[in-house]
């Protein structure tokens, strides 16, 4: 239990006592929301709360006088060392060191499970993301939605939800027909049809189909050719270096539980049945030109076409049926991850679901902003394969090759996609992502984990020490203020996970890990300035050094390092980043830290 949660529990008892004594009204306490958080920079104590400030007005009391009443009761609580009323009525609380030791022991005992909720205690949730048209390779813009959806799903899982990841394949309609027509034209040496596709991959599709299944290129086999083109775009072209959509996603560390076909919705009659249900609810109307519209109403006051004049249904008709199908499969909550250019689509989908009897609260749509690429400090707009469109594959391959690590590209793009909130445009700096130095933020954050592993490895290899069970006697050797501050930071990790999951904000985990890395770096730097170290330094290991060695303090610090490493590793896993034990640097606890040295 983190210190903030511990203080919240103590406050609940204190407020209940004030209610029982008649100092506060029960209904006032029940309706008031207060905060408990780390003290502001320069503030005192381990935790601070504004409980007296927010309760004072509804309770009709002076904030400082009310704070004094609350403080009086807090001082009686176990493990509370000091309580101070500050400013207009803030309350700062300092805990006994035993509270920190209990927290440290909790992290060590929980191990990799620390911060995770109990499995499958929440809702059945579907997260649908990426769902890019299979008419071309995945672009860097698709990548942001892919990583956002993947990490949101991870966060929901570790907070107890049963999550299904789904990709909606848009394999029906004019766009996929244009793809197959473009492939046929390429096989015949002709120009693509108007509105068709001319990318390098179209020629590769044509060459592959010509070599393996040439009969599909006849004019009479349009449907079969279309299905073959979609399959190759998803699975990859045999003999080609072009990865299929599935493999590109796999290289990004992303997998799906379900792949749903738009064409299948039509073949199974779900689209027509959904339109019939809307018609029965008087939400379908025929226009003078013969087209059929969904009568939206509400926030989206423009009726939307679901069947064109020629009788073909629109993509919106399929999308209504698809979202309705999600609910029919028993999902209690549905999350769609879309690009910001789909903003205008949100209201009409909500209106359609409400028209079919689904609660608007069941459907949540996350929008992410644009992605741009930078090289050598300048905007980069030209891809090698698609001209002005840049594929994820070529960015991954370039970074992997430069670093010499098959996971470097994945980790770099995942980190950069998550380095800002999803409602903020981001720029991926390819040259920076290839650098193995501290200015590369993904290197910095991974180096923090590798460095902790290096300390533990050196302890065993050079001194024969392994992480001990943290007894009370050993815990008492954790005394340095920055050591205790880092323990308090570890205690905040479960709350950060919950907040990131509830707010659908993976960026919170990035910020937490960056701050954890910076806090350890500050501690290590200060320790060196004080002439201290986590492990005995080589130059100190002269004759008789064991007699001077405070072994118990070293063992206690190893347990402390292990707790930090556990939380660090957990956070990297939530982001889908590798937690390396080595980073190719000098493998020595005494080295100058690359990050911030």
XYZ file of C-alpha atoms in Angstrom:
597
model
C 0.000 0.000 0.000
C 1.470 3.351 -1.051
C 1.860 6.166 1.433
C -0.863 8.213 -0.258
C -3.307 5.319 0.064
C -2.229 4.772 3.669
C -2.947 8.425 4.449
C -6.315 8.194 2.659
C -7.277 5.263 4.877
C -6.159 7.131 7.995
C -8.122 10.202 6.874
C -11.264 8.101 6.475
C -10.956 7.071 10.119
C -10.209 10.626 11.269
C -13.199 12.073 9.388
C -15.477 9.333 10.707
C -14.376 10.306 14.211
C -15.174 13.979 13.517
C -18.609 12.957 12.257
C -19.197 10.835 15.376
C -18.206 13.747 17.628
C -20.564 16.129 15.808
C -17.780 18.333 14.385
C -18.739 17.447 10.805
C -21.994 16.405 9.145
C -21.976 12.945 7.577
C -23.549 14.163 4.311
C -20.918 16.894 3.922
C -18.081 14.399 4.245
C -19.787 11.950 1.888
C -20.161 14.526 -0.906
C -16.726 16.130 -0.672
C -13.760 14.970 -2.733
C -10.290 15.800 -1.504
C -6.804 14.947 -2.734
C -3.873 13.139 -1.164
C -0.597 13.529 -3.015
C 3.156 13.881 -2.615
C 4.160 17.274 -1.202
C 4.778 20.032 -3.703
C 8.384 20.742 -4.627
C 10.051 22.264 -1.585
C 7.194 21.194 0.680
C 7.607 19.199 3.863
C 6.385 15.751 4.844
C 5.812 12.587 2.849
C 2.208 13.318 1.812
C -0.041 16.353 1.698
C -3.825 16.702 1.681
C -6.261 19.556 1.022
C -9.060 17.851 2.983
C -9.597 20.786 5.360
C -9.644 23.336 2.533
C -12.329 21.555 0.519
C -14.443 20.616 3.572
C -14.328 24.035 5.251
C -16.886 25.884 3.148
C -19.635 23.197 3.056
C -18.992 22.537 6.749
C -19.106 26.242 7.620
C -15.723 26.175 9.364
C -12.434 28.045 9.200
C -9.991 25.972 7.067
C -7.058 26.193 9.470
C -9.228 25.407 12.496
C -10.674 22.390 10.699
C -7.170 21.350 9.632
C -6.092 21.465 13.281
C -8.971 19.143 14.233
C -8.044 16.676 11.498
C -4.338 16.903 12.367
C -5.052 16.155 16.001
C -6.592 12.822 15.037
C -3.965 11.982 12.433
C -1.237 12.252 15.070
C -2.845 9.332 16.919
C -2.591 6.984 13.919
C 0.044 4.217 13.811
C 3.176 4.939 11.765
C 2.492 8.684 11.622
C 5.562 10.539 12.866
C 4.571 14.175 12.370
C 1.593 16.246 11.191
C 1.877 19.884 10.225
C -0.802 22.413 9.229
C 0.593 24.699 6.532
C -0.582 27.771 4.657
C -4.343 28.315 4.464
C -5.099 24.777 5.670
C -2.990 22.155 3.935
C -1.961 19.199 6.069
C 1.509 17.686 5.637
C 2.116 14.217 7.071
C 5.453 12.544 7.752
C 5.481 8.777 8.310
C 7.665 6.660 10.530
C 10.399 4.819 8.645
C 8.591 1.559 9.433
C 5.912 2.587 6.915
C 8.541 2.745 4.185
C 9.948 -0.628 5.173
C 6.485 -2.215 5.043
C 6.021 -0.772 1.555
C 9.413 -2.003 0.391
C 8.626 -5.477 1.714
C 5.276 -5.410 -0.109
C 6.989 -4.713 -3.446
C 9.555 -7.464 -2.916
C 6.983 -10.049 -1.876
C 4.612 -9.258 -4.756
C 7.379 -9.297 -7.365
C 6.126 -8.964 -10.933
C 2.534 -8.923 -9.665
C 3.067 -5.642 -7.794
C 0.576 -3.024 -8.950
C -1.637 -5.477 -10.807
C -5.294 -6.014 -9.968
C -6.919 -9.400 -9.652
C -7.581 -11.005 -13.018
C -11.021 -10.893 -14.650
C -12.736 -8.911 -11.898
C -13.781 -6.084 -14.222
C -15.735 -5.795 -17.450
C -15.520 -7.730 -20.687
C -13.959 -5.109 -22.936
C -13.228 -5.089 -26.651
C -10.516 -2.784 -27.939
C -10.654 -2.363 -31.719
C -7.644 -0.613 -33.172
C -5.539 -0.153 -36.303
C -8.185 -1.550 -38.721
C -6.306 0.060 -41.609
C -7.632 -0.656 -45.094
C -5.733 -3.663 -46.491
C -5.161 -1.757 -49.722
C -1.603 -0.771 -48.790
C 1.138 -1.275 -46.199
C 0.823 0.157 -42.707
C 2.034 3.767 -42.486
C 3.624 5.620 -39.563
C 0.241 7.227 -38.854
C -1.310 3.764 -38.376
C 1.484 2.908 -35.953
C 0.376 5.417 -33.341
C -3.102 3.933 -33.164
C -1.606 0.447 -33.054
C 0.588 1.203 -30.040
C -2.079 3.252 -28.259
C -4.658 0.479 -28.611
C -2.183 -2.201 -27.560
C -1.077 -0.408 -24.374
C -4.629 0.594 -23.418
C -5.521 -3.101 -23.705
C -2.523 -4.049 -21.529
C -3.525 -1.501 -18.891
C -7.103 -2.753 -18.826
C -5.897 -6.332 -18.426
C -3.605 -5.588 -15.473
C -6.441 -3.732 -13.738
C -8.691 -6.798 -13.904
C -10.636 -6.505 -17.153
C -11.105 -9.337 -19.631
C -9.890 -7.770 -22.870
C -10.285 -8.825 -26.493
C -8.133 -7.110 -29.127
C -9.790 -6.884 -32.523
C -8.833 -5.778 -36.045
C -11.657 -4.915 -38.447
C -10.663 -5.815 -42.016
C -12.233 -3.416 -44.535
C -12.378 -6.009 -47.325
C -15.660 -4.968 -48.939
C -16.601 -2.214 -51.350
C -15.066 -0.035 -54.006
C -11.600 0.456 -52.479
C -10.705 -3.240 -52.446
C -12.215 -3.655 -55.928
C -9.942 -0.834 -57.111
C -6.970 -2.648 -55.570
C -7.646 -5.843 -57.510
C -8.314 -3.836 -60.688
C -4.981 -2.055 -60.177
C -3.202 -5.407 -59.738
C -4.776 -6.760 -62.936
C -3.702 -3.630 -64.808
C -0.143 -3.942 -63.475
C 0.006 -7.578 -64.577
C -0.961 -6.466 -68.091
C 1.468 -3.566 -68.143
C -1.363 -1.021 -68.081
C -1.964 2.088 -65.982
C -4.163 1.682 -62.888
C -7.831 2.660 -63.232
C -8.998 6.085 -62.085
C -8.752 6.240 -58.305
C -6.678 3.044 -58.268
C -3.368 2.191 -56.656
C 0.087 2.519 -58.147
C 2.426 1.795 -55.258
C 5.404 -0.540 -55.548
C 3.467 -3.255 -53.731
C 0.835 -3.386 -56.511
C 3.499 -4.560 -58.962
C 4.715 -7.114 -56.414
C 1.149 -8.389 -55.963
C 0.772 -8.657 -59.724
C 4.068 -10.534 -60.149
C 3.253 -12.938 -57.311
C -0.239 -13.753 -58.583
C 1.036 -14.080 -62.160
C 3.620 -16.621 -60.991
C 1.368 -18.617 -58.664
C -2.278 -18.202 -59.714
C -2.419 -16.500 -63.125
C -5.993 -17.633 -63.784
C -7.221 -15.152 -61.147
C -6.221 -12.273 -63.437
C -9.006 -12.986 -65.908
C -11.863 -10.471 -66.032
C -14.388 -13.093 -64.883
C -12.732 -13.785 -61.525
C -12.912 -10.377 -59.853
C -14.150 -11.612 -56.472
C -11.458 -14.300 -56.201
C -8.730 -11.879 -57.270
C -9.894 -9.362 -54.665
C -9.792 -11.961 -51.904
C -6.310 -13.082 -52.975
C -5.031 -9.491 -52.958
C -6.435 -8.901 -49.468
C -4.919 -12.156 -48.196
C -1.487 -11.218 -49.549
C -1.689 -7.725 -48.051
C -2.502 -9.264 -44.683
C -0.079 -12.202 -44.766
C 2.717 -10.878 -46.991
C 3.779 -11.591 -50.544
C 5.767 -14.833 -50.979
C 9.348 -14.126 -51.982
C 8.999 -10.391 -51.322
C 10.696 -8.293 -48.664
C 7.381 -6.524 -48.117
C 5.901 -7.601 -44.815
C 2.193 -8.241 -44.579
C 0.080 -6.248 -42.144
C 0.097 -9.081 -39.591
C 3.893 -9.416 -39.677
C 4.448 -5.661 -39.477
C 2.263 -5.564 -36.380
C 4.066 -8.567 -34.922
C 7.381 -6.768 -35.351
C 5.852 -3.906 -33.363
C 4.965 -6.331 -30.567
C 1.233 -6.262 -31.347
C -1.158 -9.175 -31.783
C -4.909 -9.518 -32.112
C -7.357 -12.048 -30.712
C -9.945 -11.570 -33.448
C -9.838 -10.432 -37.072
C -13.333 -9.530 -38.273
C -14.157 -9.278 -41.981
C -16.428 -6.537 -43.324
C -17.150 -8.800 -46.287
C -18.209 -11.499 -43.832
C -20.782 -9.146 -42.269
C -22.366 -8.776 -45.691
C -22.193 -12.475 -46.583
C -23.813 -13.404 -43.273
C -26.608 -10.893 -43.859
C -25.804 -8.832 -40.769
C -25.716 -5.507 -42.605
C -29.153 -5.973 -44.149
C -30.670 -7.207 -40.893
C -29.266 -4.201 -39.036
C -30.773 -1.800 -41.582
C -34.108 -3.607 -41.206
C -33.987 -3.102 -37.437
C -33.303 0.598 -37.894
C -36.180 0.852 -40.360
C -38.491 -0.793 -37.810
C -37.492 1.976 -35.384
C -38.270 4.683 -37.983
C -34.592 5.619 -38.302
C -34.313 4.884 -42.038
C -35.627 7.186 -44.781
C -35.512 7.171 -48.595
C -34.385 10.375 -50.306
C -35.801 11.826 -53.532
C -32.736 10.659 -55.455
C -33.372 7.071 -54.339
C -30.601 6.896 -51.755
C -31.372 5.628 -48.257
C -30.244 7.481 -45.156
C -29.966 6.855 -41.450
C -31.904 9.566 -39.617
C -29.300 10.552 -37.029
C -30.759 13.354 -34.921
C -29.126 14.361 -31.638
C -25.612 15.773 -31.807
C -25.192 14.708 -35.427
C -28.035 16.570 -37.141
C -27.168 15.467 -40.672
C -28.756 12.291 -42.024
C -26.162 9.833 -43.273
C -26.363 7.702 -46.414
C -26.405 3.963 -45.784
C -27.435 2.852 -49.288
C -26.464 4.668 -52.460
C -28.698 5.239 -55.442
C -27.208 2.237 -57.228
C -28.247 -0.011 -54.338
C -24.794 -0.552 -52.853
C -24.512 -0.075 -49.118
C -21.996 2.416 -47.743
C -19.118 1.872 -45.355
C -21.239 3.526 -42.660
C -23.903 0.833 -43.051
C -21.243 -1.838 -42.503
C -19.882 0.048 -39.527
C -23.296 0.208 -37.864
C -23.700 -3.545 -38.291
C -20.163 -4.172 -37.067
C -20.607 -2.155 -33.870
C -23.960 -3.803 -33.213
C -22.254 -7.165 -33.676
C -19.727 -6.240 -30.972
C -22.517 -5.920 -28.428
C -24.188 -9.119 -29.604
C -20.991 -10.950 -28.641
C -21.463 -9.941 -25.012
C -18.945 -7.134 -24.594
C -19.902 -4.788 -21.797
C -17.698 -1.978 -23.037
C -16.336 -1.232 -26.501
C -13.334 0.994 -27.230
C -12.460 2.182 -30.746
C -9.082 3.781 -31.442
C -9.283 6.175 -34.397
C -7.195 8.869 -35.999
C -8.232 12.468 -35.333
C -9.393 12.768 -38.951
C -12.353 10.548 -37.948
C -13.602 13.107 -35.431
C -16.715 13.866 -37.480
C -17.610 10.184 -37.513
C -17.977 9.881 -33.742
C -21.419 11.421 -33.288
C -23.045 9.406 -36.082
C -21.780 6.073 -34.721
C -23.020 6.953 -31.239
C -26.379 7.952 -32.727
C -26.658 4.654 -34.589
C -25.871 2.602 -31.481
C -28.393 4.536 -29.430
C -30.998 3.988 -32.173
C -30.372 0.231 -31.854
C -30.954 0.360 -28.105
C -27.371 0.371 -26.836
C -26.278 2.692 -24.059
C -24.019 5.513 -25.322
C -21.796 4.860 -22.294
C -20.910 1.419 -23.665
C -19.057 2.864 -26.660
C -15.867 4.850 -26.139
C -13.855 6.334 -28.986
C -10.228 7.361 -28.493
C -8.823 9.784 -31.039
C -5.099 10.208 -31.635
C -3.354 13.063 -33.384
C -1.046 13.095 -36.390
C 2.478 11.712 -36.617
C 5.307 13.325 -38.541
C 8.846 12.179 -39.217
C 12.048 14.150 -38.707
C 15.560 13.479 -39.934
C 18.617 15.575 -39.044
C 16.370 18.166 -37.441
C 14.241 18.655 -40.553
C 10.778 17.362 -41.467
C 11.032 14.192 -43.536
C 8.187 13.527 -45.949
C 9.510 11.099 -48.536
C 9.358 7.357 -48.054
C 11.568 5.007 -50.060
C 8.719 2.731 -51.031
C 5.634 4.937 -51.340
C 7.068 8.343 -52.183
C 5.448 10.837 -49.867
C 3.973 8.060 -47.689
C 6.257 6.431 -45.123
C 5.663 2.857 -44.023
C 6.215 1.559 -40.521
C 8.262 -1.273 -41.976
C 10.957 0.963 -43.466
C 11.294 2.959 -40.214
C 11.612 -0.251 -38.162
C 14.179 -1.698 -40.554
C 16.297 1.462 -40.631
C 16.533 1.704 -36.840
C 17.128 -2.052 -36.405
C 19.979 -1.954 -38.921
C 21.601 1.145 -37.405
C 21.528 -0.201 -33.845
C 22.162 -3.854 -34.681
C 19.260 -5.003 -32.527
C 16.099 -6.586 -34.003
C 13.995 -4.934 -31.282
C 15.478 -1.438 -31.500
C 13.009 -0.155 -34.084
C 10.047 -1.581 -32.220
C 11.087 -0.079 -28.917
C 11.926 3.282 -30.480
C 8.635 3.754 -32.318
C 6.578 2.467 -29.388
C 8.306 4.877 -27.030
C 7.978 7.873 -29.351
C 4.300 7.126 -30.000
C 3.692 7.064 -26.236
C 5.945 9.982 -25.344
C 3.070 12.448 -25.677
C -0.600 12.285 -24.818
C -2.627 10.955 -27.732
C -4.370 14.298 -28.276
C -0.994 15.924 -29.050
C 0.737 15.661 -32.457
C 4.123 13.947 -32.268
C 7.321 13.937 -34.286
C 9.423 10.799 -34.575
C 13.093 11.727 -34.955
C 14.654 8.787 -36.797
C 18.256 9.881 -36.331
C 17.738 10.389 -32.604
C 16.074 6.977 -32.298
C 19.207 5.355 -33.753
C 21.582 6.878 -31.187
C 22.755 4.745 -28.290
C 23.266 7.671 -25.957
C 21.338 9.425 -23.196
C 19.836 12.055 -25.512
C 17.796 9.240 -27.065
C 14.900 8.982 -24.571
C 14.155 5.316 -25.230
C 17.833 4.469 -24.658
C 17.779 6.532 -21.454
C 14.731 4.769 -20.093
C 15.986 1.268 -20.953
C 19.470 2.009 -19.655
C 17.946 2.719 -16.255
C 16.757 -0.893 -16.054
C 20.009 -2.347 -17.398
C 21.953 -0.405 -14.801
C 19.921 -1.834 -11.926
C 20.540 -5.324 -13.333
C 24.258 -4.528 -13.549
C 24.391 -3.686 -9.842
C 22.703 -6.952 -8.880
C 24.900 -8.925 -11.265
C 28.110 -7.393 -9.932
C 26.988 -8.069 -6.347
C 26.761 -11.780 -7.116
C 29.738 -12.102 -9.476
C 32.280 -10.129 -7.443
C 31.029 -10.361 -3.878
C 28.922 -13.532 -3.836
C 25.840 -11.612 -2.688
C 22.261 -12.316 -3.736
C 19.170 -10.315 -2.882
C 18.254 -11.299 0.679
C 14.910 -11.620 2.402
C 14.255 -8.214 3.894
C 14.231 -8.754 7.656
C 13.385 -5.942 10.048
C 17.063 -5.621 10.934
C 18.097 -5.269 7.291
C 15.237 -2.895 6.468
C 16.406 -0.583 9.232
C 19.645 -0.053 7.299
C 17.713 1.812 4.580
C 18.229 5.292 5.999
C 19.243 7.681 3.236
C 16.473 10.267 2.566
C 16.664 9.626 -1.190
C 16.361 5.884 -0.598
C 13.177 6.433 1.393
C 11.885 8.885 -1.233
C 12.371 6.239 -3.927
C 10.458 3.706 -1.821
C 7.586 6.203 -1.612
C 7.750 6.575 -5.389
C 7.442 2.797 -5.797
C 4.337 2.949 -3.625
C 2.683 5.282 -6.126
C 3.061 2.799 -8.989
C -0.267 0.919 -8.458
C -2.146 4.234 -8.430
C -0.404 5.342 -11.624
C -1.485 2.104 -13.329
C -5.100 2.566 -12.252
C -5.152 6.203 -13.375
C -3.523 5.365 -16.713
C -6.091 2.622 -17.309
C -9.117 4.677 -16.265
C -8.020 7.725 -18.252
C -6.810 5.627 -21.227
C -3.510 7.459 -20.918
C -0.404 5.251 -21.374
C 1.704 8.417 -21.304
C 1.391 8.361 -17.502
C 3.482 5.187 -17.381
C 6.167 6.818 -19.549
C 6.321 9.822 -17.228
C 6.474 7.578 -14.163
C 9.411 5.573 -15.545
C 11.289 8.688 -16.648
C 10.913 10.170 -13.173
C 11.940 6.876 -11.558
C 15.092 6.802 -13.698
C 15.879 10.433 -12.862
C 15.301 9.842 -9.145
C 17.715 6.893 -9.082
C 20.269 8.907 -11.037
C 20.022 11.761 -8.512
C 20.475 9.292 -5.653
C 23.495 7.655 -7.273
C 25.137 11.005 -8.002
C 24.599 12.236 -4.444
C 25.908 8.974 -3.000
C 29.150 9.391 -4.935
C 29.478 12.994 -3.743
C 29.084 11.762 -0.176
C 31.828 9.172 -0.665
C 29.342 6.311 -0.343
C 28.327 3.541 -2.751
C 25.810 0.740 -3.111
C 28.580 -1.879 -3.470
C 32.165 -1.726 -2.225
C 34.272 0.095 -4.793
C 37.250 -1.698 -6.272
C 39.741 0.828 -4.914
C 38.384 0.245 -1.387
C 38.917 -3.519 -1.526
C 42.433 -3.461 -0.108
C 43.854 -5.600 2.683
C 41.391 -6.041 5.514
C 38.545 -4.313 3.664
C 35.975 -6.892 4.817
C 36.440 -5.774 8.414
C 35.520 -2.234 7.421
C 32.635 -3.295 5.167
C 29.078 -2.661 6.366
C 27.731 -5.819 4.763
C 24.222 -5.492 6.203
C 23.800 -2.057 4.638
C 24.946 -3.459 1.303
C 22.458 -6.329 1.552
C 19.640 -3.956 2.457
C 20.474 -1.752 -0.527
C 20.477 -4.785 -2.818
C 16.906 -5.568 -1.738
C 16.050 -1.921 -2.357
C 17.602 -2.059 -5.854
C 15.690 -5.262 -6.595
C 12.395 -3.572 -5.675
C 13.142 -0.679 -8.035
C 14.126 -3.097 -10.800
C 10.874 -5.030 -10.332
C 8.706 -1.950 -10.762
C 10.860 -0.655 -13.602
C 10.560 -3.953 -15.479
C 6.799 -4.004 -14.929
C 6.415 -0.513 -16.350
C 8.479 -1.325 -19.440
C 6.374 -4.458 -19.998
C 3.175 -2.408 -19.850
C 4.576 -0.155 -22.570
C 5.600 -3.175 -24.629
C 9.290 -2.250 -24.366
C 12.158 -4.650 -23.843
C 13.668 -4.596 -20.346
C 17.335 -5.206 -21.232
C 19.790 -6.490 -18.646
C 22.733 -5.131 -20.640
C 23.040 -2.143 -22.963
C 26.516 -2.684 -24.389
C 28.086 -0.208 -21.986
C 30.819 -0.832 -19.460
C 29.136 -3.322 -17.145
C 30.161 -1.834 -13.841
C 28.181 -0.318 -10.999
C 30.833 2.349 -10.558
C 30.797 3.693 -14.117
C 29.710 7.233 -14.813
C 26.048 6.940 -15.610
C 25.356 7.474 -19.300
C 21.996 8.977 -18.429
C 22.740 12.438 -17.173
C 26.469 11.962 -16.613
